[in-house]
Coordinates of C-alpha atoms in Angstrom, one line a residue:
X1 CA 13.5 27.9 41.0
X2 CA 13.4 31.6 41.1
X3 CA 16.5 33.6 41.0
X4 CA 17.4 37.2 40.8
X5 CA 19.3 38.4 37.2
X6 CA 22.7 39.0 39.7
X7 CA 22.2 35.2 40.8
X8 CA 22.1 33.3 37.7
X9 CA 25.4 32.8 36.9
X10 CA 26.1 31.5 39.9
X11 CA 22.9 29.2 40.1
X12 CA 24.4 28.0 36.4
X13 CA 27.7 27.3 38.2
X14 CA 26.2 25.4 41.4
X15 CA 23.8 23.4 39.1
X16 CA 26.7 22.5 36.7
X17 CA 28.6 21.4 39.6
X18 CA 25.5 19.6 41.3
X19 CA 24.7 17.1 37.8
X20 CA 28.5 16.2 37.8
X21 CA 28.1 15.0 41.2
X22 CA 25.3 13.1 40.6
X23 CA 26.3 11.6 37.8
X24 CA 29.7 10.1 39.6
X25 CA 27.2 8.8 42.4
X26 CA 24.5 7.3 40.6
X27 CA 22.3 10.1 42.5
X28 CA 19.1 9.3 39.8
X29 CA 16.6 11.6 41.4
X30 CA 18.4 14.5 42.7
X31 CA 20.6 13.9 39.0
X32 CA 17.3 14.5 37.3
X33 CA 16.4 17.7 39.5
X34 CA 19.8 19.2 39.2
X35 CA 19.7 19.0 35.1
X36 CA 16.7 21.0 35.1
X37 CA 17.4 23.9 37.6
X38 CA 20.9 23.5 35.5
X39 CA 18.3 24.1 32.1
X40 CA 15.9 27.1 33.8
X41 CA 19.7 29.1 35.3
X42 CA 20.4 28.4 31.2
X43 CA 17.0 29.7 30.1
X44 CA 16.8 32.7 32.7
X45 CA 20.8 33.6 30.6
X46 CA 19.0 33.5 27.8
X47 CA 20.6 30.2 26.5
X48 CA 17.7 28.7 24.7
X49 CA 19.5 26.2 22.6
X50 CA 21.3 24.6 25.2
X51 CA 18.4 24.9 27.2
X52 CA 16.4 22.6 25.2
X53 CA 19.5 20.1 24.9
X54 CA 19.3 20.0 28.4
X55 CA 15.9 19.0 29.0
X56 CA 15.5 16.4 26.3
X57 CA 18.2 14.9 27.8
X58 CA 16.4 15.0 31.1
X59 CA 13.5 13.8 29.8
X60 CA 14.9 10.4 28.2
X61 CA 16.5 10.1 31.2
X62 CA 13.3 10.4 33.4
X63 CA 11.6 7.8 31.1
X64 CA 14.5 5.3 31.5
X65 CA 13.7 5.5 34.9
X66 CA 9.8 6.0 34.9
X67 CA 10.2 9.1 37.0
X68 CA 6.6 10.7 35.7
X69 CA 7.2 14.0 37.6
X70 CA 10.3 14.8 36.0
X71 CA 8.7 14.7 32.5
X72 CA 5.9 17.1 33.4
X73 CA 9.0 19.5 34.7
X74 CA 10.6 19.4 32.0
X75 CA 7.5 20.0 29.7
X76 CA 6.7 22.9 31.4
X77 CA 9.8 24.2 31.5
X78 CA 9.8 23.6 27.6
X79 CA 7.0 25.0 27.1
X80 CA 8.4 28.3 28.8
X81 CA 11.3 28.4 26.6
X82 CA 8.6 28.6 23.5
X83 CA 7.1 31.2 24.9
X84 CA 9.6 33.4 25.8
X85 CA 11.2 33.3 22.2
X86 CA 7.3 34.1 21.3
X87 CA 6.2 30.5 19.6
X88 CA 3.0 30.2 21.4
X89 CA 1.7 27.8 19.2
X90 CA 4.8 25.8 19.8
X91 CA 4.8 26.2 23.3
X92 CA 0.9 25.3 23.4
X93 CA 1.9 21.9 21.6
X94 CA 3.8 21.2 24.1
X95 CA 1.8 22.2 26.9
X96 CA -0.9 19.8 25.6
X97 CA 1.8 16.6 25.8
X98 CA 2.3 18.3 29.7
X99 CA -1.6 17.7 29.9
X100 CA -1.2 14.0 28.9
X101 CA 1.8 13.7 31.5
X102 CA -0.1 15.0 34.2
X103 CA -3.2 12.6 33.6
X104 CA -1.1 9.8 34.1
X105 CA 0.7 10.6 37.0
X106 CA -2.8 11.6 38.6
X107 CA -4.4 7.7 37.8
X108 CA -0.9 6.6 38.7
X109 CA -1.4 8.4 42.5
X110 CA 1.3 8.6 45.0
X111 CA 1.7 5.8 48.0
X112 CA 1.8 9.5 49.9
X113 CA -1.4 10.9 49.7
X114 CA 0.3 14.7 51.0
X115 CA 3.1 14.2 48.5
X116 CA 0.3 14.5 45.9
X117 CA -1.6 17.3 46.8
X118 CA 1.9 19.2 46.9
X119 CA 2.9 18.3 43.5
X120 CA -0.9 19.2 42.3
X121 CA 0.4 22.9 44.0
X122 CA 3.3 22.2 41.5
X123 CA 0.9 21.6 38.8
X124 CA -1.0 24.1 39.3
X125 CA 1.4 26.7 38.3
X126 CA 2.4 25.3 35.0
X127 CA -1.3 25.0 33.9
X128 CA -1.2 28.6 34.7
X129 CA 1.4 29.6 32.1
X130 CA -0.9 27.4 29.6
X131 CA -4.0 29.5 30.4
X132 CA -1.8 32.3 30.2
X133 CA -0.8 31.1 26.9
X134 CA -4.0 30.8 25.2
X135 CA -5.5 34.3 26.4
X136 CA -1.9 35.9 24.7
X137 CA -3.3 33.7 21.4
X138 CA -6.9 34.8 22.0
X139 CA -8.6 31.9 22.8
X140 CA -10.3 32.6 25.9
X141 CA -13.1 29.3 25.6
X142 CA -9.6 27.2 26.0
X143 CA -8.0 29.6 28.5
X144 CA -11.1 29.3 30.4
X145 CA -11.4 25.8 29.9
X146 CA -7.9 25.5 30.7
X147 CA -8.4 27.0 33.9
X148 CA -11.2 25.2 35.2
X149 CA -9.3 22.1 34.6
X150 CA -6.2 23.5 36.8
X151 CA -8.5 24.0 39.6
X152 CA -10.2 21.2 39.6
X153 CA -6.9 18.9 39.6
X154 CA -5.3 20.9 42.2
X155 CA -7.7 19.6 44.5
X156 CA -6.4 16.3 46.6
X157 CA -9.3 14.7 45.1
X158 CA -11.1 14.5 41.3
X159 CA -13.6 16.3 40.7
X160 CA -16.3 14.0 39.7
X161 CA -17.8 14.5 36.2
X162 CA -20.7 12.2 34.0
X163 CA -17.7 9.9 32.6
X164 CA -16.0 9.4 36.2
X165 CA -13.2 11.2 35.7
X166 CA -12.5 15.2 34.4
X167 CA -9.8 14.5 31.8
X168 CA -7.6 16.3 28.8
X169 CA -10.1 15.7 26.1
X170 CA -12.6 17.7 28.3
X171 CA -9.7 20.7 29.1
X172 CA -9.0 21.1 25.3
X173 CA -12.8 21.5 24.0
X174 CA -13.4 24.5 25.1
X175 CA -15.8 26.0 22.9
X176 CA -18.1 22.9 23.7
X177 CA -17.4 23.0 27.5
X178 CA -18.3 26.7 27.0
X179 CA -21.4 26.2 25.4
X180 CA -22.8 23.7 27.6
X181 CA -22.1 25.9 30.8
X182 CA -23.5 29.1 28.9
X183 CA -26.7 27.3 28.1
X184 CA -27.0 26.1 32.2
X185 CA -25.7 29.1 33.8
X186 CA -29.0 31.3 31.6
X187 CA -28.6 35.8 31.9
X188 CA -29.5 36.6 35.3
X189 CA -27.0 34.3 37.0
X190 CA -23.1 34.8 36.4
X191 CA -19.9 32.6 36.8
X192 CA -16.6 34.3 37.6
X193 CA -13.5 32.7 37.2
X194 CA -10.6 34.0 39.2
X195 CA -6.9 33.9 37.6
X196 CA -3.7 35.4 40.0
X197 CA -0.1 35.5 38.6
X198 CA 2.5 38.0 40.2
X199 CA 1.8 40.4 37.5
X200 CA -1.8 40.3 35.9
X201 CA -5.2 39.6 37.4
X202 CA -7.5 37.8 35.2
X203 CA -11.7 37.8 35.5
X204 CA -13.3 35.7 33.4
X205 CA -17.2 36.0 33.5
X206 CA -19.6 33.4 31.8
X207 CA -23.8 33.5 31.4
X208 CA -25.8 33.4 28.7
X209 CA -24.0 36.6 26.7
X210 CA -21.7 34.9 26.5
X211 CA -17.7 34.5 27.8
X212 CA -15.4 38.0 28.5
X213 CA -12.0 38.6 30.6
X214 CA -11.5 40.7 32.0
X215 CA -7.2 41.6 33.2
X216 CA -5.2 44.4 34.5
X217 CA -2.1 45.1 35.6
X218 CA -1.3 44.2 39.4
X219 CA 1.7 44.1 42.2
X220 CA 0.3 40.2 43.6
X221 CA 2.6 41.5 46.8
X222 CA 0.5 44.9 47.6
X223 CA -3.1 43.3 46.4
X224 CA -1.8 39.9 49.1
X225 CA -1.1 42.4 51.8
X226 CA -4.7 44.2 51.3
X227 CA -6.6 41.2 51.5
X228 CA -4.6 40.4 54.7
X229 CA -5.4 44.0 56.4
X230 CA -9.1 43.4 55.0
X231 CA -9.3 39.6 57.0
X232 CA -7.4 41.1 59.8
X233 CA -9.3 44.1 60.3
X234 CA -12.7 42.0 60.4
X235 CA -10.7 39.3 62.7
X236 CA -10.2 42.7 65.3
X237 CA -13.7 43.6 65.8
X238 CA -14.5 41.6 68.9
X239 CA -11.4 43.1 70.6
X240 CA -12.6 46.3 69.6
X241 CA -15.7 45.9 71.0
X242 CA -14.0 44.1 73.8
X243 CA -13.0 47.6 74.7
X244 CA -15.9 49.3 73.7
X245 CA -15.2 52.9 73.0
X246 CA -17.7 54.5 71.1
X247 CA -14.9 56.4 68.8
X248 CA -12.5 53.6 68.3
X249 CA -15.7 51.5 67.0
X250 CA -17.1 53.9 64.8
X251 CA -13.2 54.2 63.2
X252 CA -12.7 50.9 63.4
X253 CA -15.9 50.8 61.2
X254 CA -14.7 53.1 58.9
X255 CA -11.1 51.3 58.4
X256 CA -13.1 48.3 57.4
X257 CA -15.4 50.3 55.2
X258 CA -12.5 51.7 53.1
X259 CA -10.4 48.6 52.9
X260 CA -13.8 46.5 52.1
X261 CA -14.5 49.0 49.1
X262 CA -10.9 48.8 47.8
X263 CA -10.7 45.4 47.2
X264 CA -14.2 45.4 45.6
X265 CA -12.0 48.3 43.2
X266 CA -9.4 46.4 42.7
X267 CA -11.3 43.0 42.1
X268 CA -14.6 43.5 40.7
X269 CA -14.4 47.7 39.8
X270 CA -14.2 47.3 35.9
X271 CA -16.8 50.0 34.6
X272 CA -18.0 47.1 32.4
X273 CA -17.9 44.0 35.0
X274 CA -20.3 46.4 36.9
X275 CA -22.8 46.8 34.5
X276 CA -23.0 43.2 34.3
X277 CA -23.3 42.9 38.4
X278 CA -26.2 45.5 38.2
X279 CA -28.3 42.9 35.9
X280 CA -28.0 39.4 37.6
X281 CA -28.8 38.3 40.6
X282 CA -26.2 35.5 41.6
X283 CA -22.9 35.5 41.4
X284 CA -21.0 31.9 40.9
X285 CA -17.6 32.6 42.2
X286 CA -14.3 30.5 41.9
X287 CA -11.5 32.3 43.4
X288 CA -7.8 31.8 43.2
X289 CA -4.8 31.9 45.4
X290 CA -5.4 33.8 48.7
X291 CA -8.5 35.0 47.5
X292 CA -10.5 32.5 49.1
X293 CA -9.3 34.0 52.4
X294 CA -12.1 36.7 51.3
X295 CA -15.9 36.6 52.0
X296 CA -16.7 38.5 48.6
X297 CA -20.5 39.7 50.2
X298 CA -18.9 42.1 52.9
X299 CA -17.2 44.0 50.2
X300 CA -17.8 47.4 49.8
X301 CA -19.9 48.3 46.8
X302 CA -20.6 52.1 47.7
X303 CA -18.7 53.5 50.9
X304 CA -21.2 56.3 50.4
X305 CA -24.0 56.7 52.8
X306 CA -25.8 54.6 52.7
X307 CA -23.0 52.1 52.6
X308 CA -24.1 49.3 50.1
X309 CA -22.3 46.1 50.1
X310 CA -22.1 43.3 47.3
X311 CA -24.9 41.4 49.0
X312 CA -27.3 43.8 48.7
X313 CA -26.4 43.5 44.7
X314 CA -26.1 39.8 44.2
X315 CA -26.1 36.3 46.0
X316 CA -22.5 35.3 46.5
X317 CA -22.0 31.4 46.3
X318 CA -18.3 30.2 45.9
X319 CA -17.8 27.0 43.8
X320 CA -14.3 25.0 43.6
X321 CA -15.2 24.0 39.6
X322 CA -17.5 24.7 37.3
X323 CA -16.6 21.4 36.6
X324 CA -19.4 21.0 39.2
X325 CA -22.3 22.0 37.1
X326 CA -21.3 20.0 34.1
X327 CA -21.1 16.9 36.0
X328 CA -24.2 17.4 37.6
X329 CA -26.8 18.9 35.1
X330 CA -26.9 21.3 36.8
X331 CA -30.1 22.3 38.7
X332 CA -30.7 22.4 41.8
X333 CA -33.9 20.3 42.5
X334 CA -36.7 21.7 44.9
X335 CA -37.8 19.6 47.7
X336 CA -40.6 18.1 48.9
X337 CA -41.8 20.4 52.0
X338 CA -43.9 16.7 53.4
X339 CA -40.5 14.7 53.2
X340 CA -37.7 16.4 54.7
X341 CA -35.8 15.3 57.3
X342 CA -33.2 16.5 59.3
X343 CA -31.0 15.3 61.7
X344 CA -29.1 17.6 64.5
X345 CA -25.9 17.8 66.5
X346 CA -26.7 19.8 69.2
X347 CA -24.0 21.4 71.2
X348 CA -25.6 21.5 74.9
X349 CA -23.7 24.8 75.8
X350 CA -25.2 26.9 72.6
X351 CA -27.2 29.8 74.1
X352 CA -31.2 29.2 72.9
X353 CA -30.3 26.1 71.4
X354 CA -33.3 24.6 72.9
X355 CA -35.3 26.8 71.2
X356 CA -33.5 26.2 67.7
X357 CA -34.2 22.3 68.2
X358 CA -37.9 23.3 68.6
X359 CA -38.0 25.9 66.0
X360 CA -36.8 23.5 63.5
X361 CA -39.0 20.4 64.4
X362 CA -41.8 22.9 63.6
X363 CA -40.5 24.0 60.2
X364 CA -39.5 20.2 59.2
X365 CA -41.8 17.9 61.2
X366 CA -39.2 14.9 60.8
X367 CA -36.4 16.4 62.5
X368 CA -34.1 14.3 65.0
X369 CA -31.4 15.1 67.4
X370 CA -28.2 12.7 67.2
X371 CA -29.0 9.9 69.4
X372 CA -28.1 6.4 69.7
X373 CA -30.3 3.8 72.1
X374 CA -27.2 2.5 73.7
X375 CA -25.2 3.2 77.0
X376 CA -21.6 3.4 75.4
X377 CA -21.4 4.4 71.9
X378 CA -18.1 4.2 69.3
X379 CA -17.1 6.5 66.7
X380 CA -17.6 3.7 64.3
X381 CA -21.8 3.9 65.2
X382 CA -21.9 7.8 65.0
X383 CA -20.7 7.7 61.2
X384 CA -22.8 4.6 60.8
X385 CA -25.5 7.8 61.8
X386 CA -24.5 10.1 60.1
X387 CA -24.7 8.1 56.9
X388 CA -28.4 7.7 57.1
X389 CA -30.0 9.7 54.4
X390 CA -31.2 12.8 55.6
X391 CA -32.0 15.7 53.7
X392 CA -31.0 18.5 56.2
X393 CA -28.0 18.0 58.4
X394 CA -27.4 20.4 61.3
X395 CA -23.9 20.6 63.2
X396 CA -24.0 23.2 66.2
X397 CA -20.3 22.7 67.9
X398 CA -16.8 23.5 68.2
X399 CA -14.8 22.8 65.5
X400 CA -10.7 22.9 64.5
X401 CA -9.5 24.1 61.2
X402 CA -5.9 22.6 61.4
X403 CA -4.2 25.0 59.1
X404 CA -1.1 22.2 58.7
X405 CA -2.5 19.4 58.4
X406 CA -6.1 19.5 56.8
X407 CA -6.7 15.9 58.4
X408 CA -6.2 16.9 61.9
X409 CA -9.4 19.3 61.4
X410 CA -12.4 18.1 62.7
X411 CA -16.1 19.1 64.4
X412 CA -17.3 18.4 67.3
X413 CA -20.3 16.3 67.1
X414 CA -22.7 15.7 70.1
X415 CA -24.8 12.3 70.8
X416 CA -27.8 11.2 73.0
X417 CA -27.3 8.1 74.9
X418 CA -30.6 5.5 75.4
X419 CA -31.8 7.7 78.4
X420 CA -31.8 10.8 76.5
X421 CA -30.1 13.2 79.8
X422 CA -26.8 13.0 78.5
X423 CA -24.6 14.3 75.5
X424 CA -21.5 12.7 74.4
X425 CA -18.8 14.4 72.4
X426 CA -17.1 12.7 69.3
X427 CA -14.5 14.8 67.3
X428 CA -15.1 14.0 64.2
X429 CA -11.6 14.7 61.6
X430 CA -11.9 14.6 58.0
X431 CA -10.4 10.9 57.9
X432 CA -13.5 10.0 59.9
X433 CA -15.6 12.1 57.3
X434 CA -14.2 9.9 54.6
X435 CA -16.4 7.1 55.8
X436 CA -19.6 8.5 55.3
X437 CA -22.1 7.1 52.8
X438 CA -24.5 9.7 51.7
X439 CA -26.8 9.5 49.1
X440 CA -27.3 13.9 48.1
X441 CA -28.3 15.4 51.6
X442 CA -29.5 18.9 49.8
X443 CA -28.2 21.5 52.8
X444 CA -25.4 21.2 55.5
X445 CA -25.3 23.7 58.3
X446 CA -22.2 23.6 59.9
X447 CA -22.9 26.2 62.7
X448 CA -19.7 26.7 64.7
X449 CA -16.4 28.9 64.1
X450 CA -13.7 28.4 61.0
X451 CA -15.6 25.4 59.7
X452 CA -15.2 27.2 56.0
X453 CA -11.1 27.4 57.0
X454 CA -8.4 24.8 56.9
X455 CA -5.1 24.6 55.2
X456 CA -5.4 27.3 52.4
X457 CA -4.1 25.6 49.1
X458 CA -3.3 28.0 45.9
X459 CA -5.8 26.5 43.7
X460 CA -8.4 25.4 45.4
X461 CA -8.7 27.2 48.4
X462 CA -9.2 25.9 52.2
X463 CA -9.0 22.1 52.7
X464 CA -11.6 21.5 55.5
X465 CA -14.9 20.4 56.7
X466 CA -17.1 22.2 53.6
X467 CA -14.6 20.4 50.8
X468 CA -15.0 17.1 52.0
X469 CA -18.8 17.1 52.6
X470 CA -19.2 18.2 49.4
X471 CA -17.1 15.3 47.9
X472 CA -19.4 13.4 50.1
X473 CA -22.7 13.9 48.3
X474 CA -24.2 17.3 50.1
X475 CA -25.3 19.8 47.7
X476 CA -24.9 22.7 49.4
X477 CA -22.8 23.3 52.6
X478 CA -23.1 26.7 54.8
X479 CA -20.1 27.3 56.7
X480 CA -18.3 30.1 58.4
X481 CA -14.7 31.6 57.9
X482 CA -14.3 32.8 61.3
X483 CA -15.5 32.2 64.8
X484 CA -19.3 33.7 65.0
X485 CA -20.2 33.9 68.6
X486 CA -23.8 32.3 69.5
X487 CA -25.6 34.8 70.5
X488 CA -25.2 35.5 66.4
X489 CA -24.7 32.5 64.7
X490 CA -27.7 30.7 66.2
X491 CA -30.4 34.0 65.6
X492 CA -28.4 34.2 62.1
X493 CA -29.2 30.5 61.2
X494 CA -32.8 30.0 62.2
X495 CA -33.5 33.1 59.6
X496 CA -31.6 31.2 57.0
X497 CA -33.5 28.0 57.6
X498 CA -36.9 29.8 57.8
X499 CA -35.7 31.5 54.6
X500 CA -34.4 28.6 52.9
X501 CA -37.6 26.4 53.8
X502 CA -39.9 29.3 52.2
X503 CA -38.0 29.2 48.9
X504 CA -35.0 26.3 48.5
X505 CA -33.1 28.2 47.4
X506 CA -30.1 28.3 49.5
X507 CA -28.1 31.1 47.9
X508 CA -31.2 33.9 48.4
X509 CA -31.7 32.5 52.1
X510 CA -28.0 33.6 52.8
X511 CA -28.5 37.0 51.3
X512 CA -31.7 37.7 52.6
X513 CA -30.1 36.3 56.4
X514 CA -27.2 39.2 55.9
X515 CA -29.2 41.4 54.6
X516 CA -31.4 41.6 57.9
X517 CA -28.5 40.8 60.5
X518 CA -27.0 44.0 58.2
X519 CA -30.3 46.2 58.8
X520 CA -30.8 45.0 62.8
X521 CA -27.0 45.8 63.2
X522 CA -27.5 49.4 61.6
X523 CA -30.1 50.3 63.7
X524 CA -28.6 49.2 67.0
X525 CA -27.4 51.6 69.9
X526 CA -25.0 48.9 70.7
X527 CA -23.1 48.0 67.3
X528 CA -23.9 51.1 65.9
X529 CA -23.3 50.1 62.4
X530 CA -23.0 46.6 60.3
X531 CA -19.7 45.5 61.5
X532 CA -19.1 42.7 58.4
X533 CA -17.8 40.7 61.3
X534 CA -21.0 40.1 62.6
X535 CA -22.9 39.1 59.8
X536 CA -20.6 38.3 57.0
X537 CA -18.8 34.7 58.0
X538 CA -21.0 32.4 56.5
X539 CA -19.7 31.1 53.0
X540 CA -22.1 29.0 50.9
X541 CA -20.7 26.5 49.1
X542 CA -22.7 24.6 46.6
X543 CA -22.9 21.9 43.2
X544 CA -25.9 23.2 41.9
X545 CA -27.4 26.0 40.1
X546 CA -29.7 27.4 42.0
X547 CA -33.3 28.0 40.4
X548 CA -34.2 31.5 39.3

């Protein structure tokens, strides 16, 4: 429903033309969509009045015929009216009936589970203009509030929270919902809060200080395209290395450098929001849009030598709420070093992964590969496995992020048969995932390429592997955004779960783990420098706050 100024006459034409046609046919649904793009070609000529006419009468039509979607349309395109003749207050009003609207539809559901993740994408952007709305009034505890809730419904699943549900009443207390993250969050830990439009970038940061935004002025085109050459540019370094020139790497290097420390300029380079970076140590981050496509530690802090990225600053963990920390209260628990257990799905063709499985059954005595004592084993009895309650859970394998259809993705998970010679694959999709029964495994390694990728969704980022095992029960899940060779991602993970078992805490383990790969890369004849590529993949997604 976006037209150019030249085009609006003419959309108010084919629209006017389109409800008369509708109406002689009995055409209910596409009736109901043609009145409103008739009412936005109306509102875009600056015909408020009839405007409004237009979508009251669109919205008792969409209740005579319980079409819930068409009502929330028409709110928010209500709403939008108000604000552009400047009655916020108005148009917040009628944002908040919107809110109502959209709860029902969501316990309503959809018989088409795909239809309603789209129309959550639809969602999404009206709840938008309602943050938007409330940082023009002021209130940035609702705008923030506000936001939260968008993100968390645009996700094809609730977010769970103490009552069972994350509903309006929550979304329009914000000064409470404020307070009670403020008090959890403490000063030397920090959320950020990610809002993209096509004109305006929004930062909200929230610890103990207290809340702040903070917004520019931004072309969404030029800042998409950036992030692009940034991912691309990482995605290029094994073909550059492919054809190893000593020149071509060390420029390759520097490209990556300067388009690393740009973004961090553009995202993060407020004089102010600096400060606050230099006096906390993690960094809680829910992005927005195609923002997630971004692993926020490789960015460039200082392109200076010595080159200093964000993870030498802060541990980066990426959240899809804080919605999360609410619901669980909010601290992550250490464990008990005597109990852990840990179950592995080892891929037989890793390089050392022998030597991992060993490694790891010294660090955490009750550790077992994947096997079942029978000759022919079903799908059906590896998820029956996998829902035993371990504490650790290890995937080494291949794995498919299907960028079209998130359900198609799926990991490769290895068994051992009775005898113990053999390994059997299973690829494991997320409808497979859905099955699983798990109590609050604490850490999931998913050790294989893409497993933090999938179909990329505006407001709450890639639909994969790392989304659904969190809905499942883990607490934390490591994953990677690209493919990681083995000859790195296996070194790269025994650190982290050396580092992790030292300290539980999973976000410091990460950090520390990049930190050396960053160091060993630097001082290598081979790489020359640390090429983010090779130790910047792994995401770490988590529920919890970790302890301090």
């Amino acid at each position: 429903m976006r037209f150019e100024i030249g085009q609006n006459v003419e959309a108010f034409k084919t629209f006017h033309e389109a409800e008369f046609v509708c109406q002689t046919y009995g055409l209910t649904r596409l009736g109901l969509e043609s009145k409103l793009r008739l009412a936005e070609s109306m509102m875009r000529l600056r015909k408020y009045s009839k405007a409004r006419d237009k979508i009251y009468e669109t919205i008792e039509k969409a209740k005579q015929y319980g079409k819930l979607e068409r009502i929330i349309d028409s709110l928010a395109l209500l709403a939008e009216i108000e604000h552009k003749e400047g009655n916020l207050v108005k148009a917040l009003d009628i944002s908040n009936g919107l809110v109502n609207e959209i709860e029902t539809v969501i316990r309503q559901g959809f018989e088409d589970s795909k239809r309603l993740i789209s129309y959550h994408q639809k969602i999404y952007d009206y709840l938008k203009n309602v943050v938007t709305y409330e940082i023009l009034l002021g209130r940035l505890d609702d705008a923030f509030t506000k936001l939260d809730y968008a993100k968390s419904i645009s996700l094809h699943y609730h977010v769970p929270m103490d009552n069972g549900v994350y509903n309006h009443n929550v979304a329009n207390s914000g000064s409470h919902y404020v307070d009670g993250l403020k008090s959890q969050i403490g000063k030397d830990r920090l959320l950020m809060n990610v809002m993209l439009t096509n004109e305006k970038l929004y930062v909200f940061t929230l610890n103990s200080d207290g809340l702040q935004l903070f917004r520019k002025e931004i072309d969404s085109d030029s800042l998409r395209k950036t992030v692009n050459a940034y991912v691309d540019t990482l995605h290029n370094t094994v073909e550059v290395f492919n054809r190893y020139n000593v020149n071509t790497i060390d420029n390759h290097f520097k490209s990556t450098t300067q388009l690393g420390h740009r973004l961090f300029q553009e995202l993060m380079g407020w004089p102010e929001l600096r400060t606050i970076l230099e006096k906390v140590n993690v960094i809680y981050l829910i992005p927005d849009e195609f923002l997630y496509k971004i692993p926020f530690a490789t960015l460039v802090v200082n392109d200076s030598e010595p080159i200093s990225y964000l993870v030498h600053k802060v541990d980066v963990v990426n959240l899809q709420s804080a919605s999360f920390l609410v619901s669980q209260n909010a601290m992550l628990q250490e464990s008990d070093m005597n109990n852990l257990r840990a179950l592995i799905s080892a891929d037989p063709n890793f390089q050392e992964m022998d030597s991992f499985v060993s490694d790891l059954k010294k660090s955490i005595p009750v550790s077992k590969i994947m096997t079942i004592e029978k000759d022919e084993v079903q799908k059906e009895e590896v998820i029956e496995k996998l829902s035993e309650n371990f504490d650790v859970y290890v995937f080494s394998g291949h794995s498919v992020a299907n960028p079209v259809d998130p359900e198609l993705s799926y990991i490769d998970v290895f068994v051992r048969n009775s005898s113990g010679a053999n390994s059997k694959k299973f690829k494991i999709k997320l409808s497979d995932l859905r099955a699983l029964k798990w109590s609050s495994p604490t850490l999931v390694l998913l050790v294989g390429c893409e497993t933090a990728s999938g179909k990329l969704y505006r407001g709450s980022g890639f639909l994969g592997l790392q989304n659904l095992l969190l809905s499942q029960g883990a607490q934390n899940v490591l994953a990677s955004l690209w493919k990681i060779d083995a000859a790195q991602a296996i070194p790269q993970t025994r650190d982290y779960l050396h580092l992790y078992l030292e300290s539980f805490n999973p976000s410091l383990a990460l950090r520390k783990t990049q930190i050396k790969a960053i160091n060993y890369l630097n001082n290598h004849t081979y790489y020359r420098n640390p090429h983010p590529y090779f130790w910047g993949a792994n995401i770490l997604y988590s529920k919890y706050l970790t302890s301090n």
